[in-house]
């Protein structure tokens, strides 16, 4: 916790220093300070600056840092920063990045520019990039890097050691070597620890692990992240349908997937893009948010229409108007708790056809227990406030009905959206809010009409 606080304070101080230097015009000292940082820290600082200052800071970044800064920066901001870069500059960025990062970078460029950049690269680099680009961006093939070290099962460990020394370097995050046959068909992995602690005269086949599971190239990035989390992997080989080795995925790319998925889940519930830029200009930000506000306005009118059908009740029983928001609000909170858990379970692969009925039953029982508990509390408050036992009974019954509806909707809505191919994180909360508002108001006002008039 202390280390994290220190890092936050350091970042804040760097941001203040940079902002002050830009305002004072002392750009040389700011340039030195900026380029002394890690590229990821530079990217974070640039993302934390308003539009005008951001461009000034980007112009300060040295050519040596450009590539790493761009790959660490959000896609929307990256698009703005590279729009004035020449094809030669873009080629330089693509050449400096690892193949997987280079593929991510190219996919953020216009198609015409991608082709121009690809044809400007050397043949080997271009072939590796095209291999990765041939797969969907959100698949294991799209995540992989081609920087693998492969060995044959029949050679001795001594030969492998001499081969590594001859290479002079090994790719980052290499925890094992990949064992393949002469046709490049995947056979297993040889851990570096096994290579170091065993007799050099042994052959690879004797100490390799043939049970290390390779990831199919069409596996989704979510499943890849789950696999890394479950098995505590640092890297994993990627193969095609014929078990031919294509490359490997490393934990740094998986961390990016997890972070992006977390951002997506949080921002989508508010109708925002996961690349939403806090410091974007006012007009585009307003346009993006206006759509979501419009959708919510429609749902608000639907709830208002329900209320309008009970004008007589509201005129004769004023206490109903005072209390009706309590039922809708409680249902909204309860439903949000359920839908958040279910969406998370879907993302982690925990909710499936075999257990969804159990999840539904469990959440309904939770809704019932909480409904009864808080219905009693609300009823006591209503009776103490207005001195009317009937109003206490009505709001208690309405609260139980709405919490049951909220619990059921929190499970059914994301499952139904998923079946329809719609991301539950984007549309689920809006639909849920509509359901809990309408059911809550309808139950409370309907019961009030029946028993209080």
Tab-separated table of N, CA and C in Angstrom, residues 1-135:
chain	number	residue	atom	x	y	z
A	1	UNK	N	0.836	-1.201	0.000
A	1	UNK	CA	0.000	0.000	0.000
A	1	UNK	C	0.869	1.249	0.000
A	2	UNK	N	1.944	1.232	0.774
A	2	UNK	CA	2.852	2.364	0.853
A	2	UNK	C	3.535	2.603	-0.488
A	3	UNK	N	3.977	1.505	-1.157
A	3	UNK	CA	4.628	1.631	-2.461
A	3	UNK	C	3.682	2.253	-3.479
A	4	UNK	N	2.413	1.843	-3.430
A	4	UNK	CA	1.431	2.370	-4.366
A	4	UNK	C	1.197	3.856	-4.121
A	5	UNK	N	1.136	4.253	-2.848
A	5	UNK	CA	0.953	5.667	-2.503
A	5	UNK	C	2.137	6.494	-2.989
A	6	UNK	N	3.339	5.952	-2.790
A	6	UNK	CA	4.550	6.652	-3.244
A	6	UNK	C	4.537	6.835	-4.757
A	7	UNK	N	4.067	5.799	-5.477
A	7	UNK	CA	4.029	5.877	-6.933
A	7	UNK	C	3.026	6.922	-7.394
A	8	UNK	N	1.873	6.967	-6.728
A	8	UNK	CA	0.845	7.961	-7.070
A	8	UNK	C	1.383	9.371	-6.831
A	9	UNK	N	2.056	9.565	-5.691
A	9	UNK	CA	2.611	10.880	-5.373
A	9	UNK	C	3.696	11.281	-6.372
A	10	UNK	N	4.498	10.292	-6.786
A	10	UNK	CA	5.555	10.567	-7.763
A	10	UNK	C	4.953	10.983	-9.103
A	11	UNK	N	3.910	10.256	-9.525
A	11	UNK	CA	3.244	10.574	-10.785
A	11	UNK	C	2.621	11.964	-10.728
A	12	UNK	N	1.987	12.278	-9.598
A	12	UNK	CA	1.360	13.592	-9.435
A	12	UNK	C	2.401	14.695	-9.485
A	13	UNK	N	3.548	14.458	-8.861
A	13	UNK	CA	4.613	15.463	-8.863
A	13	UNK	C	5.171	15.662	-10.270
A	14	UNK	N	5.370	14.555	-10.999
A	14	UNK	CA	5.851	14.648	-12.381
A	14	UNK	C	4.867	15.413	-13.256
A	15	UNK	N	3.570	15.173	-13.031
A	15	UNK	CA	2.546	15.849	-13.815
A	15	UNK	C	2.551	17.349	-13.527
A	16	UNK	N	2.681	17.705	-12.248
A	16	UNK	CA	2.735	19.120	-11.879
A	16	UNK	C	3.973	19.795	-12.473
A	17	UNK	N	5.109	19.095	-12.408
A	17	UNK	CA	6.362	19.635	-12.960
A	17	UNK	C	6.240	19.861	-14.453
A	18	UNK	N	5.679	18.872	-15.139
A	18	UNK	CA	5.531	18.968	-16.592
A	18	UNK	C	4.570	20.087	-16.971
A	19	UNK	N	3.439	20.154	-16.292
A	19	UNK	CA	2.444	21.197	-16.583
A	19	UNK	C	3.022	22.592	-16.342
A	20	UNK	N	3.743	22.750	-15.235
A	20	UNK	CA	4.342	24.040	-14.908
A	20	UNK	C	5.394	24.438	-15.942
A	21	UNK	N	6.194	23.452	-16.386
A	21	UNK	CA	7.235	23.730	-17.380
A	21	UNK	C	6.617	24.169	-18.714
A	22	UNK	N	5.511	23.539	-19.085
A	22	UNK	CA	4.829	23.918	-20.329
A	22	UNK	C	4.277	25.334	-20.218
A	23	UNK	N	3.693	25.649	-19.063
A	23	UNK	CA	3.141	26.994	-18.852
A	23	UNK	C	4.239	28.055	-18.838
A	24	UNK	N	5.403	27.723	-18.249
A	24	UNK	CA	6.506	28.692	-18.138
A	24	UNK	C	7.350	28.762	-19.399
A	25	UNK	N	7.193	27.769	-20.288
A	25	UNK	CA	7.993	27.743	-21.508
A	25	UNK	C	9.381	27.169	-21.329
A	26	UNK	N	9.667	26.557	-20.180
A	26	UNK	CA	10.979	25.951	-19.921
A	26	UNK	C	10.947	24.496	-20.409
A	27	UNK	N	10.887	24.347	-21.730
A	27	UNK	CA	10.636	23.033	-22.322
A	27	UNK	C	11.855	22.110	-22.271
A	28	UNK	N	13.055	22.676	-22.234
A	28	UNK	CA	14.245	21.816	-22.231
A	28	UNK	C	14.290	20.951	-20.976
A	29	UNK	N	14.092	21.562	-19.824
A	29	UNK	CA	14.138	20.795	-18.573
A	29	UNK	C	12.983	19.799	-18.525
A	30	UNK	N	11.828	20.201	-19.072
A	30	UNK	CA	10.688	19.286	-19.105
A	30	UNK	C	10.982	18.094	-19.999
A	31	UNK	N	11.651	18.326	-21.127
A	31	UNK	CA	12.003	17.250	-22.054
A	31	UNK	C	12.958	16.259	-21.391
A	32	UNK	N	13.929	16.756	-20.678
A	32	UNK	CA	14.889	15.887	-19.989
A	32	UNK	C	14.179	15.036	-18.936
A	33	UNK	N	13.313	15.687	-18.136
A	33	UNK	CA	12.577	14.964	-17.108
A	33	UNK	C	11.664	13.902	-17.709
A	34	UNK	N	10.986	14.266	-18.778
A	34	UNK	CA	10.022	13.353	-19.401
A	34	UNK	C	10.706	12.116	-19.965
A	35	UNK	N	11.778	12.288	-20.698
A	35	UNK	CA	12.442	11.162	-21.354
A	35	UNK	C	13.282	10.318	-20.408
A	36	UNK	N	13.458	10.797	-19.174
A	36	UNK	CA	14.148	9.991	-18.165
A	36	UNK	C	13.221	8.946	-17.557
A	37	UNK	N	11.907	9.093	-17.805
A	37	UNK	CA	10.924	8.167	-17.255
A	37	UNK	C	10.796	6.923	-18.123
A	38	UNK	N	10.193	5.891	-17.546
A	38	UNK	CA	9.862	4.686	-18.311
A	38	UNK	C	8.788	5.052	-19.339
A	39	UNK	N	8.820	4.457	-20.544
A	39	UNK	CA	7.809	4.783	-21.570
A	39	UNK	C	6.370	4.662	-21.092
A	40	UNK	N	6.099	3.674	-20.242
A	40	UNK	CA	4.735	3.517	-19.719
A	40	UNK	C	4.354	4.703	-18.832
A	41	UNK	N	5.334	5.240	-18.080
A	41	UNK	CA	5.069	6.410	-17.240
A	41	UNK	C	4.865	7.649	-18.104
A	42	UNK	N	5.631	7.740	-19.194
A	42	UNK	CA	5.445	8.865	-20.122
A	42	UNK	C	4.045	8.816	-20.715
A	43	UNK	N	3.620	7.624	-21.122
A	43	UNK	CA	2.281	7.456	-21.697
A	43	UNK	C	1.209	7.887	-20.703
A	44	UNK	N	1.390	7.501	-19.439
A	44	UNK	CA	0.413	7.852	-18.404
A	44	UNK	C	0.348	9.362	-18.201
A	45	UNK	N	1.496	10.021	-18.228
A	45	UNK	CA	1.515	11.472	-18.062
A	45	UNK	C	0.816	12.158	-19.237
A	46	UNK	N	1.085	11.692	-20.455
A	46	UNK	CA	0.464	12.296	-21.636
A	46	UNK	C	-1.055	12.119	-21.588
A	47	UNK	N	-1.499	10.945	-21.153
A	47	UNK	CA	-2.944	10.695	-21.031
A	47	UNK	C	-3.586	11.597	-19.980
A	48	UNK	N	-2.787	12.073	-19.033
A	48	UNK	CA	-3.305	12.881	-17.925
A	48	UNK	C	-3.295	14.379	-18.217
A	49	UNK	N	-2.927	14.745	-19.442
A	49	UNK	CA	-2.855	16.157	-19.806
A	49	UNK	C	-4.035	16.574	-20.686
A	50	UNK	N	-4.492	17.813	-20.566
A	50	UNK	CA	-5.507	18.322	-21.498
A	50	UNK	C	-4.980	18.333	-22.929
A	51	UNK	N	-5.894	18.558	-23.866
A	51	UNK	CA	-5.607	18.368	-25.295
A	51	UNK	C	-4.382	19.159	-25.768
A	52	UNK	N	-4.313	20.449	-25.491
A	52	UNK	CA	-3.227	21.281	-26.017
A	52	UNK	C	-1.889	20.893	-25.412
A	53	UNK	N	-1.855	20.730	-24.085
A	53	UNK	CA	-0.612	20.375	-23.407
A	53	UNK	C	-0.134	18.974	-23.810
A	54	UNK	N	-1.092	18.115	-24.131
A	54	UNK	CA	-0.759	16.742	-24.535
A	54	UNK	C	0.087	16.742	-25.814
A	55	UNK	N	-0.291	17.559	-26.764
A	55	UNK	CA	0.456	17.618	-28.023
A	55	UNK	C	1.866	18.163	-27.788
A	56	UNK	N	1.982	19.164	-26.916
A	56	UNK	CA	3.306	19.720	-26.607
A	56	UNK	C	4.185	18.650	-25.964
A	57	UNK	N	3.623	17.901	-25.017
A	57	UNK	CA	4.387	16.848	-24.338
A	57	UNK	C	4.799	15.759	-25.322
A	58	UNK	N	3.904	15.393	-26.238
A	58	UNK	CA	4.233	14.359	-27.226
A	58	UNK	C	5.403	14.806	-28.111
A	59	UNK	N	5.429	16.062	-28.469
A	59	UNK	CA	6.529	16.577	-29.292
A	59	UNK	C	7.864	16.517	-28.552
A	60	UNK	N	7.824	16.450	-27.206
A	60	UNK	CA	9.057	16.361	-26.420
A	60	UNK	C	9.621	14.936	-26.371
A	61	UNK	N	8.791	13.930	-26.643
A	61	UNK	CA	9.224	12.536	-26.509
A	61	UNK	C	10.312	12.229	-27.539
A	62	UNK	N	11.387	11.626	-27.083
A	62	UNK	CA	12.506	11.303	-27.979
A	62	UNK	C	12.133	10.184	-28.941
A	63	UNK	N	12.856	10.090	-30.046
A	63	UNK	CA	12.582	9.037	-31.040
A	63	UNK	C	12.766	7.646	-30.435
A	64	UNK	N	13.700	7.529	-29.476
A	64	UNK	CA	13.949	6.228	-28.846
A	64	UNK	C	12.748	5.745	-28.034
A	65	UNK	N	11.973	6.678	-27.520
A	65	UNK	CA	10.839	6.324	-26.659
A	65	UNK	C	9.496	6.287	-27.389
A	66	UNK	N	9.454	6.823	-28.599
A	66	UNK	CA	8.184	6.982	-29.305
A	66	UNK	C	7.386	5.687	-29.402
A	67	UNK	N	8.039	4.630	-29.851
A	67	UNK	CA	7.323	3.371	-30.099
A	67	UNK	C	6.695	2.820	-28.828
A	68	UNK	N	7.484	2.747	-27.750
A	68	UNK	CA	6.982	2.181	-26.503
A	68	UNK	C	5.898	3.066	-25.886
A	69	UNK	N	6.026	4.378	-26.042
A	69	UNK	CA	5.000	5.280	-25.516
A	69	UNK	C	3.688	5.068	-26.258
A	70	UNK	N	3.754	4.980	-27.573
A	70	UNK	CA	2.536	4.816	-28.374
A	70	UNK	C	1.795	3.530	-28.051
A	71	UNK	N	2.534	2.448	-27.823
A	71	UNK	CA	1.860	1.174	-27.562
A	71	UNK	C	1.268	1.131	-26.167
A	72	UNK	N	1.747	2.003	-25.262
A	72	UNK	CA	1.217	2.042	-23.897
A	72	UNK	C	0.095	3.057	-23.719
A	73	UNK	N	-0.213	3.782	-24.780
A	73	UNK	CA	-1.196	4.857	-24.661
A	73	UNK	C	-2.540	4.383	-25.198
A	74	UNK	N	-3.638	4.973	-24.736
A	74	UNK	CA	-4.974	4.592	-25.183
A	74	UNK	C	-5.152	4.790	-26.675
A	75	UNK	N	-6.004	3.938	-27.277
A	75	UNK	CA	-6.140	3.947	-28.745
A	75	UNK	C	-6.673	5.266	-29.267
A	76	UNK	N	-7.634	5.861	-28.583
A	76	UNK	CA	-8.201	7.125	-29.058
A	76	UNK	C	-7.144	8.223	-29.064
A	77	UNK	N	-6.336	8.280	-28.021
A	77	UNK	CA	-5.270	9.286	-27.949
A	77	UNK	C	-4.186	8.973	-28.976
A	78	UNK	N	-3.882	7.687	-29.142
A	78	UNK	CA	-2.868	7.292	-30.120
A	78	UNK	C	-3.261	7.747	-31.528
A	79	UNK	N	-4.544	7.583	-31.860
A	79	UNK	CA	-5.020	7.996	-33.182
A	79	UNK	C	-4.741	9.477	-33.414
A	80	UNK	N	-4.944	10.283	-32.395
A	80	UNK	CA	-4.704	11.721	-32.528
A	80	UNK	C	-3.212	12.027	-32.676
A	81	UNK	N	-2.380	11.327	-31.912
A	81	UNK	CA	-0.949	11.633	-31.915
A	81	UNK	C	-0.268	11.232	-33.218
A	82	UNK	N	-0.741	10.163	-33.861
A	82	UNK	CA	-0.035	9.669	-35.055
A	82	UNK	C	-0.582	10.238	-36.357
A	83	UNK	N	-1.639	11.062	-36.274
A	83	UNK	CA	-2.275	11.505	-37.522
A	83	UNK	C	-1.344	12.353	-38.383
A	84	UNK	N	-0.371	13.014	-37.755
A	84	UNK	CA	0.565	13.852	-38.510
A	84	UNK	C	1.909	13.160	-38.757
A	85	UNK	N	2.041	11.886	-38.364
A	85	UNK	CA	3.297	11.167	-38.573
A	85	UNK	C	3.369	10.647	-40.010
A	86	UNK	N	4.549	10.697	-40.584
A	86	UNK	CA	4.746	10.207	-41.952
A	86	UNK	C	4.808	8.684	-41.967
A	87	UNK	N	4.587	8.048	-43.134
A	87	UNK	CA	4.720	6.588	-43.225
A	87	UNK	C	6.087	6.103	-42.766
A	88	UNK	N	7.137	6.886	-43.033
A	88	UNK	CA	8.478	6.484	-42.606
A	88	UNK	C	8.577	6.434	-41.082
A	89	UNK	N	7.963	7.402	-40.423
A	89	UNK	CA	7.958	7.397	-38.957
A	89	UNK	C	7.157	6.217	-38.412
A	90	UNK	N	6.037	5.922	-39.052
A	90	UNK	CA	5.202	4.803	-38.614
A	90	UNK	C	5.931	3.483	-38.806
A	91	UNK	N	6.682	3.356	-39.901
A	91	UNK	CA	7.493	2.152	-40.141
A	91	UNK	C	8.530	2.008	-39.035
A	92	UNK	N	9.154	3.128	-38.647
A	92	UNK	CA	10.151	3.092	-37.583
A	92	UNK	C	9.558	2.608	-36.274
A	93	UNK	N	8.335	3.046	-35.977
A	93	UNK	CA	7.658	2.597	-34.755
A	93	UNK	C	7.387	1.104	-34.831
A	94	UNK	N	6.843	0.633	-35.958
A	94	UNK	CA	6.497	-0.785	-36.115
A	94	UNK	C	7.729	-1.679	-36.012
A	95	UNK	N	8.868	-1.207	-36.517
A	95	UNK	CA	10.089	-2.016	-36.485
A	95	UNK	C	10.658	-2.141	-35.076
A	96	UNK	N	10.446	-1.144	-34.251
A	96	UNK	CA	11.031	-1.149	-32.907
A	96	UNK	C	10.241	-1.985	-31.913
A	97	UNK	N	8.990	-2.276	-32.223
A	97	UNK	CA	8.127	-2.992	-31.289
A	97	UNK	C	8.212	-4.497	-31.485
A	98	UNK	N	7.973	-5.285	-30.420
A	98	UNK	CA	7.810	-6.729	-30.594
A	98	UNK	C	6.641	-6.995	-31.532
A	99	UNK	N	6.626	-8.191	-32.131
A	99	UNK	CA	5.633	-8.485	-33.168
A	99	UNK	C	4.207	-8.317	-32.659
A	100	UNK	N	3.909	-8.798	-31.435
A	100	UNK	CA	2.542	-8.694	-30.940
A	100	UNK	C	2.132	-7.242	-30.717
A	101	UNK	N	3.045	-6.431	-30.161
A	101	UNK	CA	2.753	-5.012	-29.969
A	101	UNK	C	2.686	-4.279	-31.306
A	102	UNK	N	3.556	-4.685	-32.232
A	102	UNK	CA	3.553	-4.079	-33.559
A	102	UNK	C	2.234	-4.342	-34.274
A	103	UNK	N	1.693	-5.547	-34.094
A	103	UNK	CA	0.398	-5.882	-34.694
A	103	UNK	C	-0.709	-5.025	-34.089
A	104	UNK	N	-0.684	-4.842	-32.763
A	104	UNK	CA	-1.672	-3.983	-32.105
A	104	UNK	C	-1.580	-2.554	-32.631
A	105	UNK	N	-0.360	-2.083	-32.821
A	105	UNK	CA	-0.147	-0.732	-33.319
A	105	UNK	C	-0.698	-0.583	-34.734
A	106	UNK	N	-0.389	-1.537	-35.603
A	106	UNK	CA	-0.840	-1.450	-36.988
A	106	UNK	C	-2.355	-1.496	-37.098
A	107	UNK	N	-3.005	-2.288	-36.229
A	107	UNK	CA	-4.452	-2.409	-36.305
A	107	UNK	C	-5.171	-1.127	-35.924
A	108	UNK	N	-4.458	-0.190	-35.317
A	108	UNK	CA	-5.075	1.101	-34.984
A	108	UNK	C	-4.904	2.110	-36.114
A	109	UNK	N	-4.229	1.709	-37.210
A	109	UNK	CA	-4.002	2.602	-38.338
A	109	UNK	C	-5.050	2.378	-39.425
A	110	UNK	N	-5.287	3.376	-40.277
A	110	UNK	CA	-6.175	3.178	-41.430
A	110	UNK	C	-5.623	2.079	-42.344
A	111	UNK	N	-6.512	1.370	-43.057
A	111	UNK	CA	-6.099	0.241	-43.897
A	111	UNK	C	-5.047	0.628	-44.930
A	112	UNK	N	-5.223	1.789	-45.553
A	112	UNK	CA	-4.267	2.220	-46.578
A	112	UNK	C	-2.872	2.402	-45.981
A	113	UNK	N	-2.826	2.933	-44.778
A	113	UNK	CA	-1.543	3.150	-44.114
A	113	UNK	C	-0.933	1.814	-43.678
A	114	UNK	N	-1.780	0.871	-43.222
A	114	UNK	CA	-1.285	-0.452	-42.820
A	114	UNK	C	-0.543	-1.109	-43.973
A	115	UNK	N	-1.141	-1.102	-45.153
A	115	UNK	CA	-0.501	-1.727	-46.320
A	115	UNK	C	0.811	-1.039	-46.664
A	116	UNK	N	0.825	0.273	-46.562
A	116	UNK	CA	2.045	1.024	-46.873
A	116	UNK	C	3.158	0.699	-45.880
A	117	UNK	N	2.790	0.613	-44.606
A	117	UNK	CA	3.776	0.297	-43.570
A	117	UNK	C	4.291	-1.131	-43.751
A	118	UNK	N	3.394	-2.079	-43.992
A	118	UNK	CA	3.795	-3.480	-44.164
A	118	UNK	C	4.775	-3.638	-45.316
A	119	UNK	N	4.508	-2.978	-46.432
A	119	UNK	CA	5.381	-3.123	-47.599
A	119	UNK	C	6.721	-2.417	-47.406
A	120	UNK	N	6.810	-1.569	-46.392
A	120	UNK	CA	8.071	-0.881	-46.121
A	120	UNK	C	8.966	-1.652	-45.151
A	121	UNK	N	8.412	-2.689	-44.509
A	121	UNK	CA	9.184	-3.480	-43.557
A	121	UNK	C	10.032	-4.522	-44.280
A	122	UNK	N	11.065	-5.010	-43.589
A	122	UNK	CA	11.849	-6.086	-44.191
A	122	UNK	C	10.996	-7.358	-44.251
A	123	UNK	N	11.397	-8.293	-45.109
A	123	UNK	CA	10.564	-9.464	-45.409
A	123	UNK	C	10.252	-10.281	-44.161
A	124	UNK	N	11.271	-10.536	-43.337
A	124	UNK	CA	11.067	-11.370	-42.149
A	124	UNK	C	10.075	-10.732	-41.182
A	125	UNK	N	10.261	-9.430	-40.938
A	125	UNK	CA	9.360	-8.731	-40.018
A	125	UNK	C	7.943	-8.708	-40.585
A	126	UNK	N	7.833	-8.472	-41.894
A	126	UNK	CA	6.514	-8.414	-42.515
A	126	UNK	C	5.797	-9.760	-42.426
A	127	UNK	N	6.523	-10.850	-42.663
A	127	UNK	CA	5.910	-12.177	-42.602
A	127	UNK	C	5.410	-12.490	-41.201
A	128	UNK	N	6.192	-12.131	-40.187
A	128	UNK	CA	5.769	-12.358	-38.806
A	128	UNK	C	4.530	-11.541	-38.468
A	129	UNK	N	4.537	-10.278	-38.902
A	129	UNK	CA	3.394	-9.415	-38.636
A	129	UNK	C	2.138	-9.926	-39.338
A	130	UNK	N	2.270	-10.317	-40.597
A	130	UNK	CA	1.116	-10.807	-41.347
A	130	UNK	C	0.560	-12.081	-40.721
A	131	UNK	N	1.452	-12.884	-40.123
A	131	UNK	CA	1.010	-14.101	-39.451
A	131	UNK	C	0.104	-13.763	-38.277
A	132	UNK	N	0.485	-12.751	-37.484
A	132	UNK	CA	-0.317	-12.348	-36.332
A	132	UNK	C	-1.579	-11.618	-36.787
A	133	UNK	N	-1.451	-10.747	-37.805
A	133	UNK	CA	-2.584	-9.966	-38.282
A	133	UNK	C	-3.650	-10.820	-38.952
A	134	UNK	N	-3.310	-12.044	-39.331
A	134	UNK	CA	-4.289	-12.922	-39.980
A	134	UNK	C	-5.324	-13.448	-38.994
A	135	UNK	N	-5.074	-13.266	-37.692
A	135	UNK	CA	-6.003	-13.737	-36.658
A	135	UNK	C	-6.794	-12.559	-36.097
